[in-house]
């Protein structure tokens, strides 16, 4: 006699296949300095850093409901902290990157207490104002070049590695490592009890509050973690550029508008969305780069079309029709047959 039993599982055949393919891709990407050219490695580094920023903004807006348009504050802060720690404290740039992240998290604490008093559109405007305050403040620091900025001294750059190719490989591996760390940290957070609370907050703050979830505390922790990792990513961005200025470090276009585009196109509130979005963004950018400002108009048009036709983004559109989930976060009930 056959009996049916039910098991509850998070993983599926698709998620297990995606995990195997992900490991294979990661091994190939780690070996890139031996098979890719200098320009390709620089482009891939940029993709990894944008992926990190997009995943962090997605955690902030897509799960905690904190729609910030001022994340460039922590990108620029991290970049300037890297330069300050390397030039004035004599630290190796490699050691300055995590310290820049730690300082970014510490600065985020009083900022959070200030802007968490704001709600909705006022919160978004408040984050942008904070970023402008950061930009104007660093523009007054003459030791870091003031409004025109400064470059990383040659001796500090050479201290990273003995040759230019080794330095470029090091920055590439750091960018790849940052993307992996950010993805893994967000994945593990969302699989924990705190992640379950964040998902509940994303779906309904009113219902979450009725179940006793401390919404303010969860949002505060997410904001501080996101700020710290964004600052580390910013330090890496300007370690790759070797030069920093207030306008470049706190550019709302580069570090927030493009990141929002990536998340909205890919699918907000999903781990897969930023990965899809960053691929689409760089395909469009590399294809349309010769069109000048027209390229930005096309990006805007693409964003409008996707938001009208697929409000949950490309991955949300695919998941609604196939049920695919490459990062197993939700639980699924599977029916199995067994002989009694």
Tab-separated table of C-alpha atoms in Angstrom:
chain	number	residue	atom	x	y	z
A	1	UNK	CA	0.000	0.000	0.000
A	2	UNK	CA	1.350	3.413	-0.965
A	3	UNK	CA	1.201	6.257	1.539
A	4	UNK	CA	1.980	9.878	0.937
A	5	UNK	CA	4.295	11.804	3.204
A	6	UNK	CA	5.158	15.469	3.145
A	7	UNK	CA	8.491	17.079	3.801
A	8	UNK	CA	9.336	20.752	4.234
A	9	UNK	CA	12.420	21.878	2.355
A	10	UNK	CA	14.053	25.121	1.373
A	11	UNK	CA	16.261	23.864	-1.440
A	12	UNK	CA	14.980	22.733	-4.821
A	13	UNK	CA	16.526	21.168	-7.890
A	14	UNK	CA	16.877	24.644	-9.449
A	15	UNK	CA	18.603	26.113	-6.358
A	16	UNK	CA	20.985	23.142	-6.094
A	17	UNK	CA	21.861	23.437	-9.794
A	18	UNK	CA	22.368	27.190	-9.395
A	19	UNK	CA	24.671	26.571	-6.409
A	20	UNK	CA	26.872	24.188	-8.442
A	21	UNK	CA	27.006	26.611	-11.396
A	22	UNK	CA	27.771	29.454	-8.985
A	23	UNK	CA	30.775	27.593	-7.532
A	24	UNK	CA	32.070	26.788	-11.056
A	25	UNK	CA	31.695	30.460	-12.084
A	26	UNK	CA	33.412	31.614	-8.889
A	27	UNK	CA	36.415	29.345	-9.527
A	28	UNK	CA	36.643	30.647	-13.120
A	29	UNK	CA	36.413	34.262	-11.899
A	30	UNK	CA	39.114	33.729	-9.260
A	31	UNK	CA	41.405	32.501	-12.071
A	32	UNK	CA	40.607	35.535	-14.291
A	33	UNK	CA	44.074	37.163	-13.903
A	34	UNK	CA	45.479	34.173	-15.834
A	35	UNK	CA	42.962	34.238	-18.711
A	36	UNK	CA	41.481	37.762	-18.939
A	37	UNK	CA	43.003	40.957	-20.290
A	38	UNK	CA	43.621	44.115	-18.258
A	39	UNK	CA	40.522	45.932	-19.599
A	40	UNK	CA	38.304	42.895	-18.986
A	41	UNK	CA	39.480	42.603	-15.390
A	42	UNK	CA	38.840	46.299	-14.799
A	43	UNK	CA	35.322	45.982	-16.223
A	44	UNK	CA	34.589	42.873	-14.134
A	45	UNK	CA	35.851	44.663	-11.000
A	46	UNK	CA	33.437	47.487	-11.723
A	47	UNK	CA	30.594	44.988	-12.179
A	48	UNK	CA	31.390	43.310	-8.831
A	49	UNK	CA	31.477	46.654	-7.006
A	50	UNK	CA	28.174	47.798	-8.527
A	51	UNK	CA	26.688	44.401	-7.653
A	52	UNK	CA	27.746	44.929	-4.020
A	53	UNK	CA	26.188	48.409	-3.914
A	54	UNK	CA	22.985	47.156	-5.566
A	55	UNK	CA	22.608	44.197	-3.166
A	56	UNK	CA	23.102	46.516	-0.179
A	57	UNK	CA	20.595	49.097	-1.449
A	58	UNK	CA	18.165	46.258	-2.165
A	59	UNK	CA	18.503	45.045	1.447
A	60	UNK	CA	17.874	48.572	2.678
A	61	UNK	CA	14.919	49.476	0.431
A	62	UNK	CA	13.584	46.075	-0.635
A	63	UNK	CA	13.476	44.436	2.802
A	64	UNK	CA	13.730	47.161	5.466
A	65	UNK	CA	11.619	49.695	3.543
A	66	UNK	CA	14.290	52.409	3.901
A	67	UNK	CA	14.319	54.079	0.477
A	68	UNK	CA	17.561	56.039	0.585
A	69	UNK	CA	18.748	58.357	-2.185
A	70	UNK	CA	21.841	59.282	-0.220
A	71	UNK	CA	23.926	56.105	-0.156
A	72	UNK	CA	26.676	58.052	-1.936
A	73	UNK	CA	27.361	59.521	1.532
A	74	UNK	CA	28.907	56.209	2.657
A	75	UNK	CA	30.579	55.465	-0.696
A	76	UNK	CA	32.404	58.804	-0.525
A	77	UNK	CA	33.061	58.510	3.209
A	78	UNK	CA	34.656	55.093	2.717
A	79	UNK	CA	36.807	56.401	-0.135
A	80	UNK	CA	38.036	59.381	1.877
A	81	UNK	CA	38.713	57.216	4.944
A	82	UNK	CA	40.887	54.930	2.792
A	83	UNK	CA	42.943	57.903	1.603
A	84	UNK	CA	43.170	59.438	5.104
A	85	UNK	CA	44.197	56.190	6.809
A	86	UNK	CA	46.773	55.402	4.119
A	87	UNK	CA	48.278	58.910	3.846
A	88	UNK	CA	48.154	60.177	7.451
A	89	UNK	CA	48.116	56.980	9.547
A	90	UNK	CA	50.519	55.078	7.282
A	91	UNK	CA	48.252	52.050	7.059
A	92	UNK	CA	48.382	49.664	4.128
A	93	UNK	CA	45.413	50.260	1.780
A	94	UNK	CA	44.471	46.608	2.280
A	95	UNK	CA	44.173	47.158	6.044
A	96	UNK	CA	42.406	50.502	5.561
A	97	UNK	CA	39.486	48.952	3.629
A	98	UNK	CA	37.858	47.099	6.592
A	99	UNK	CA	38.680	50.016	8.888
A	100	UNK	CA	36.895	52.380	6.495
A	101	UNK	CA	33.877	50.064	6.709
A	102	UNK	CA	33.996	50.050	10.502
A	103	UNK	CA	34.183	53.855	10.603
A	104	UNK	CA	31.292	54.039	8.123
A	105	UNK	CA	29.174	51.862	10.429
A	106	UNK	CA	30.072	54.042	13.441
A	107	UNK	CA	29.144	57.253	11.589
A	108	UNK	CA	25.857	55.649	10.522
A	109	UNK	CA	24.739	55.321	14.167
A	110	UNK	CA	24.161	59.061	14.894
A	111	UNK	CA	22.958	59.566	11.299
A	112	UNK	CA	20.328	56.856	11.835
A	113	UNK	CA	19.113	58.429	15.084
A	114	UNK	CA	18.684	61.698	13.159
A	115	UNK	CA	16.982	60.586	9.938
A	116	UNK	CA	14.876	57.787	11.454
A	117	UNK	CA	12.695	60.596	12.775
A	118	UNK	CA	11.602	61.145	9.158
A	119	UNK	CA	9.097	59.055	7.232
A	120	UNK	CA	8.477	58.242	3.553
A	121	UNK	CA	9.588	60.917	1.098
A	122	UNK	CA	11.012	63.014	3.939
A	123	UNK	CA	13.355	60.135	4.833
A	124	UNK	CA	14.575	59.910	1.211
A	125	UNK	CA	15.185	63.667	1.075
A	126	UNK	CA	16.911	63.527	4.462
A	127	UNK	CA	19.408	60.906	3.256
A	128	UNK	CA	20.226	63.088	0.230
A	129	UNK	CA	20.750	66.129	2.481
A	130	UNK	CA	23.078	64.097	4.729
A	131	UNK	CA	25.110	63.096	1.651
A	132	UNK	CA	25.408	66.750	0.599
A	133	UNK	CA	26.600	67.660	4.108
A	134	UNK	CA	29.277	64.951	3.799
A	135	UNK	CA	30.325	66.291	0.368
A	136	UNK	CA	30.573	69.909	1.530
A	137	UNK	CA	32.448	68.874	4.693
A	138	UNK	CA	35.131	66.883	2.844
A	139	UNK	CA	35.469	69.701	0.272
A	140	UNK	CA	36.702	71.897	3.161
A	141	UNK	CA	39.487	69.479	4.196
A	142	UNK	CA	42.535	71.022	2.538
A	143	UNK	CA	44.788	68.156	3.697
A	144	UNK	CA	42.792	65.864	1.376
A	145	UNK	CA	42.897	68.278	-1.556
A	146	UNK	CA	39.801	70.329	-0.719
A	147	UNK	CA	37.380	70.761	-3.618
A	148	UNK	CA	39.822	69.506	-6.266
A	149	UNK	CA	40.624	66.242	-4.465
A	150	UNK	CA	43.856	64.286	-4.208
A	151	UNK	CA	45.654	61.237	-5.560
A	152	UNK	CA	47.024	58.259	-3.661
A	153	UNK	CA	50.811	58.710	-3.368
A	154	UNK	CA	52.879	56.460	-5.635
A	155	UNK	CA	54.768	54.912	-2.701
A	156	UNK	CA	51.503	53.779	-1.092
A	157	UNK	CA	50.247	52.329	-4.387
A	158	UNK	CA	53.513	50.423	-4.907
A	159	UNK	CA	53.361	49.062	-1.354
A	160	UNK	CA	50.344	46.954	-2.343
A	161	UNK	CA	52.314	44.689	-4.681
A	162	UNK	CA	55.645	44.541	-6.465
A	163	UNK	CA	54.318	44.946	-10.025
A	164	UNK	CA	51.448	46.707	-11.792
A	165	UNK	CA	49.891	43.435	-12.971
A	166	UNK	CA	49.942	42.074	-9.410
A	167	UNK	CA	48.349	45.289	-8.071
A	168	UNK	CA	45.571	45.046	-10.667
A	169	UNK	CA	45.025	41.373	-9.837
A	170	UNK	CA	44.861	42.256	-6.129
A	171	UNK	CA	42.220	44.969	-6.618
A	172	UNK	CA	40.268	42.572	-8.871
A	173	UNK	CA	40.285	39.824	-6.215
A	174	UNK	CA	39.262	42.348	-3.561
A	175	UNK	CA	36.293	43.491	-5.685
A	176	UNK	CA	35.267	39.873	-6.324
A	177	UNK	CA	35.676	39.060	-2.617
A	178	UNK	CA	33.528	42.044	-1.635
A	179	UNK	CA	30.692	40.912	-3.930
A	180	UNK	CA	30.857	37.371	-2.514
A	181	UNK	CA	30.951	38.633	1.092
A	182	UNK	CA	27.979	40.974	0.536
A	183	UNK	CA	25.885	38.282	-1.179
A	184	UNK	CA	26.752	35.665	1.463
A	185	UNK	CA	26.114	38.071	4.362
A	186	UNK	CA	22.696	39.111	3.014
A	187	UNK	CA	21.762	35.497	2.210
A	188	UNK	CA	22.664	34.292	5.726
A	189	UNK	CA	20.895	37.294	7.297
A	190	UNK	CA	17.690	36.599	5.345
A	191	UNK	CA	17.779	32.905	6.348
A	192	UNK	CA	18.022	33.790	10.047
A	193	UNK	CA	15.213	34.760	12.451
A	194	UNK	CA	16.117	38.412	11.864
A	195	UNK	CA	15.742	37.823	8.139
A	196	UNK	CA	12.299	36.334	8.720
A	197	UNK	CA	11.381	39.472	10.654
A	198	UNK	CA	12.702	41.656	7.818
A	199	UNK	CA	10.624	39.733	5.282
A	200	UNK	CA	7.564	40.256	7.471
A	201	UNK	CA	8.355	43.988	7.704
A	202	UNK	CA	8.704	44.111	3.916
A	203	UNK	CA	5.284	42.508	3.447
A	204	UNK	CA	3.403	44.503	6.120
A	205	UNK	CA	4.751	46.739	8.873
A	206	UNK	CA	1.340	46.839	10.572
A	207	UNK	CA	1.085	43.054	10.744
A	208	UNK	CA	4.731	42.774	11.868
A	209	UNK	CA	4.123	45.216	14.689
A	210	UNK	CA	1.077	43.249	15.813
A	211	UNK	CA	3.278	40.122	16.127
A	212	UNK	CA	5.683	41.957	18.436
A	213	UNK	CA	8.509	42.537	15.932
A	214	UNK	CA	10.694	45.477	16.942
A	215	UNK	CA	10.588	47.292	13.590
A	216	UNK	CA	12.810	50.229	14.643
A	217	UNK	CA	15.594	47.940	15.935
A	218	UNK	CA	15.622	45.747	12.819
A	219	UNK	CA	15.729	48.783	10.526
A	220	UNK	CA	18.509	50.359	12.601
A	221	UNK	CA	20.673	47.217	12.441
A	222	UNK	CA	20.145	46.893	8.674
A	223	UNK	CA	20.979	50.585	8.150
A	224	UNK	CA	24.249	50.360	10.130
A	225	UNK	CA	25.354	47.080	8.481
A	226	UNK	CA	24.544	48.471	5.035
A	227	UNK	CA	26.455	51.686	5.752
A	228	UNK	CA	29.553	49.768	6.893
A	229	UNK	CA	29.648	47.467	3.863
A	230	UNK	CA	28.882	50.395	1.521
A	231	UNK	CA	31.812	52.330	3.003
A	232	UNK	CA	34.137	49.335	2.448
A	233	UNK	CA	32.883	49.088	-1.140
A	234	UNK	CA	33.503	52.828	-1.584
A	235	UNK	CA	37.054	52.390	-0.302
A	236	UNK	CA	37.611	49.665	-2.902
A	237	UNK	CA	36.123	51.810	-5.674
A	238	UNK	CA	38.589	54.633	-5.015
A	239	UNK	CA	41.486	52.253	-4.432
A	240	UNK	CA	40.868	51.135	-8.012
A	241	UNK	CA	40.660	54.741	-9.255
A	242	UNK	CA	43.693	55.924	-7.164
A	243	UNK	CA	42.187	59.432	-7.065
A	244	UNK	CA	39.327	61.010	-5.147
A	245	UNK	CA	37.439	64.328	-5.202
A	246	UNK	CA	34.206	65.444	-3.491
A	247	UNK	CA	32.188	65.513	-6.717
A	248	UNK	CA	33.316	62.009	-7.746
A	249	UNK	CA	33.054	60.502	-4.250
A	250	UNK	CA	29.564	61.827	-3.503
A	251	UNK	CA	28.075	61.579	-7.005
A	252	UNK	CA	24.348	60.850	-6.693
A	253	UNK	CA	24.264	59.778	-10.331
A	254	UNK	CA	27.045	57.174	-10.129
A	255	UNK	CA	26.488	55.684	-6.692
A	256	UNK	CA	22.731	55.957	-6.143
A	257	UNK	CA	20.764	56.594	-9.382
A	258	UNK	CA	22.477	53.798	-11.333
A	259	UNK	CA	22.217	51.475	-8.325
A	260	UNK	CA	18.470	52.137	-8.007
A	261	UNK	CA	18.112	51.487	-11.751
A	262	UNK	CA	19.892	48.121	-11.364
A	263	UNK	CA	17.672	47.008	-8.476
A	264	UNK	CA	14.393	48.218	-10.033
A	265	UNK	CA	15.178	46.591	-13.390
A	266	UNK	CA	16.326	43.309	-11.853
A	267	UNK	CA	13.676	42.965	-9.167
A	268	UNK	CA	13.494	44.727	-5.811
A	269	UNK	CA	13.107	42.565	-2.718
A	270	UNK	CA	14.850	39.521	-4.192
A	271	UNK	CA	18.461	38.330	-4.043
A	272	UNK	CA	18.450	37.384	-7.722
A	273	UNK	CA	17.182	40.826	-8.844
A	274	UNK	CA	20.432	42.839	-8.402
A	275	UNK	CA	22.407	40.122	-10.246
A	276	UNK	CA	20.033	40.261	-13.234
A	277	UNK	CA	19.923	44.067	-13.054
A	278	UNK	CA	23.690	44.562	-13.017
A	279	UNK	CA	24.052	42.316	-16.085
A	280	UNK	CA	21.366	44.295	-17.963
A	281	UNK	CA	22.865	47.642	-16.882
A	282	UNK	CA	26.381	46.824	-18.068
A	283	UNK	CA	25.124	45.284	-21.321
A	284	UNK	CA	23.247	48.529	-22.054
A	285	UNK	CA	26.156	50.704	-20.946
A	286	UNK	CA	28.766	48.895	-23.010
A	287	UNK	CA	26.467	48.760	-26.064
A	288	UNK	CA	25.242	52.370	-25.925
A	289	UNK	CA	28.307	54.133	-24.495
A	290	UNK	CA	29.085	55.838	-27.829
A	291	UNK	CA	25.682	57.603	-27.895
A	292	UNK	CA	26.637	60.139	-25.199
A	293	UNK	CA	23.735	61.616	-23.230
A	294	UNK	CA	21.257	59.672	-25.404
A	295	UNK	CA	22.434	56.612	-23.474
A	296	UNK	CA	20.956	58.060	-20.280
A	297	UNK	CA	17.641	58.752	-22.041
A	298	UNK	CA	17.504	55.127	-23.204
A	299	UNK	CA	18.240	53.912	-19.667
A	300	UNK	CA	15.338	56.007	-18.399
A	301	UNK	CA	13.048	54.674	-21.113
A	302	UNK	CA	13.999	51.078	-20.294
A	303	UNK	CA	13.307	51.710	-16.609
A	304	UNK	CA	9.856	53.183	-17.377
A	305	UNK	CA	8.896	50.277	-19.667
A	306	UNK	CA	10.002	47.660	-17.127
A	307	UNK	CA	8.181	49.406	-14.265
A	308	UNK	CA	4.981	49.566	-16.333
A	309	UNK	CA	5.097	46.011	-17.712
A	310	UNK	CA	6.814	44.232	-14.795
A	311	UNK	CA	6.599	46.274	-11.560
A	312	UNK	CA	8.484	43.551	-9.673
A	313	UNK	CA	11.388	43.677	-12.149
A	314	UNK	CA	12.696	41.092	-14.587
A	315	UNK	CA	13.303	38.423	-11.957
A	316	UNK	CA	9.928	39.083	-10.319
A	317	UNK	CA	8.282	38.604	-13.729
A	318	UNK	CA	10.110	35.284	-14.267
A	319	UNK	CA	9.466	34.009	-10.736
A	320	UNK	CA	5.742	34.790	-10.892
A	321	UNK	CA	5.420	32.537	-13.955
A	322	UNK	CA	7.869	29.751	-13.108
A	323	UNK	CA	8.160	29.715	-9.300
A	324	UNK	CA	11.951	29.628	-9.633
A	325	UNK	CA	14.041	30.600	-6.610
A	326	UNK	CA	17.820	30.352	-7.078
A	327	UNK	CA	18.598	31.460	-3.495
A	328	UNK	CA	16.456	29.178	-1.311
A	329	UNK	CA	14.876	31.483	1.270
A	330	UNK	CA	11.253	30.364	1.432
A	331	UNK	CA	10.097	26.949	2.625
A	332	UNK	CA	8.352	24.539	0.234
A	333	UNK	CA	6.167	21.513	0.977
A	334	UNK	CA	7.135	18.474	-1.096
A	335	UNK	CA	4.882	15.413	-1.472
A	336	UNK	CA	6.590	12.021	-1.423
A	337	UNK	CA	5.237	8.478	-1.880
A	338	UNK	CA	6.369	5.613	0.337
A	339	UNK	CA	5.404	1.911	0.726
A	340	UNK	CA	3.506	1.218	3.938
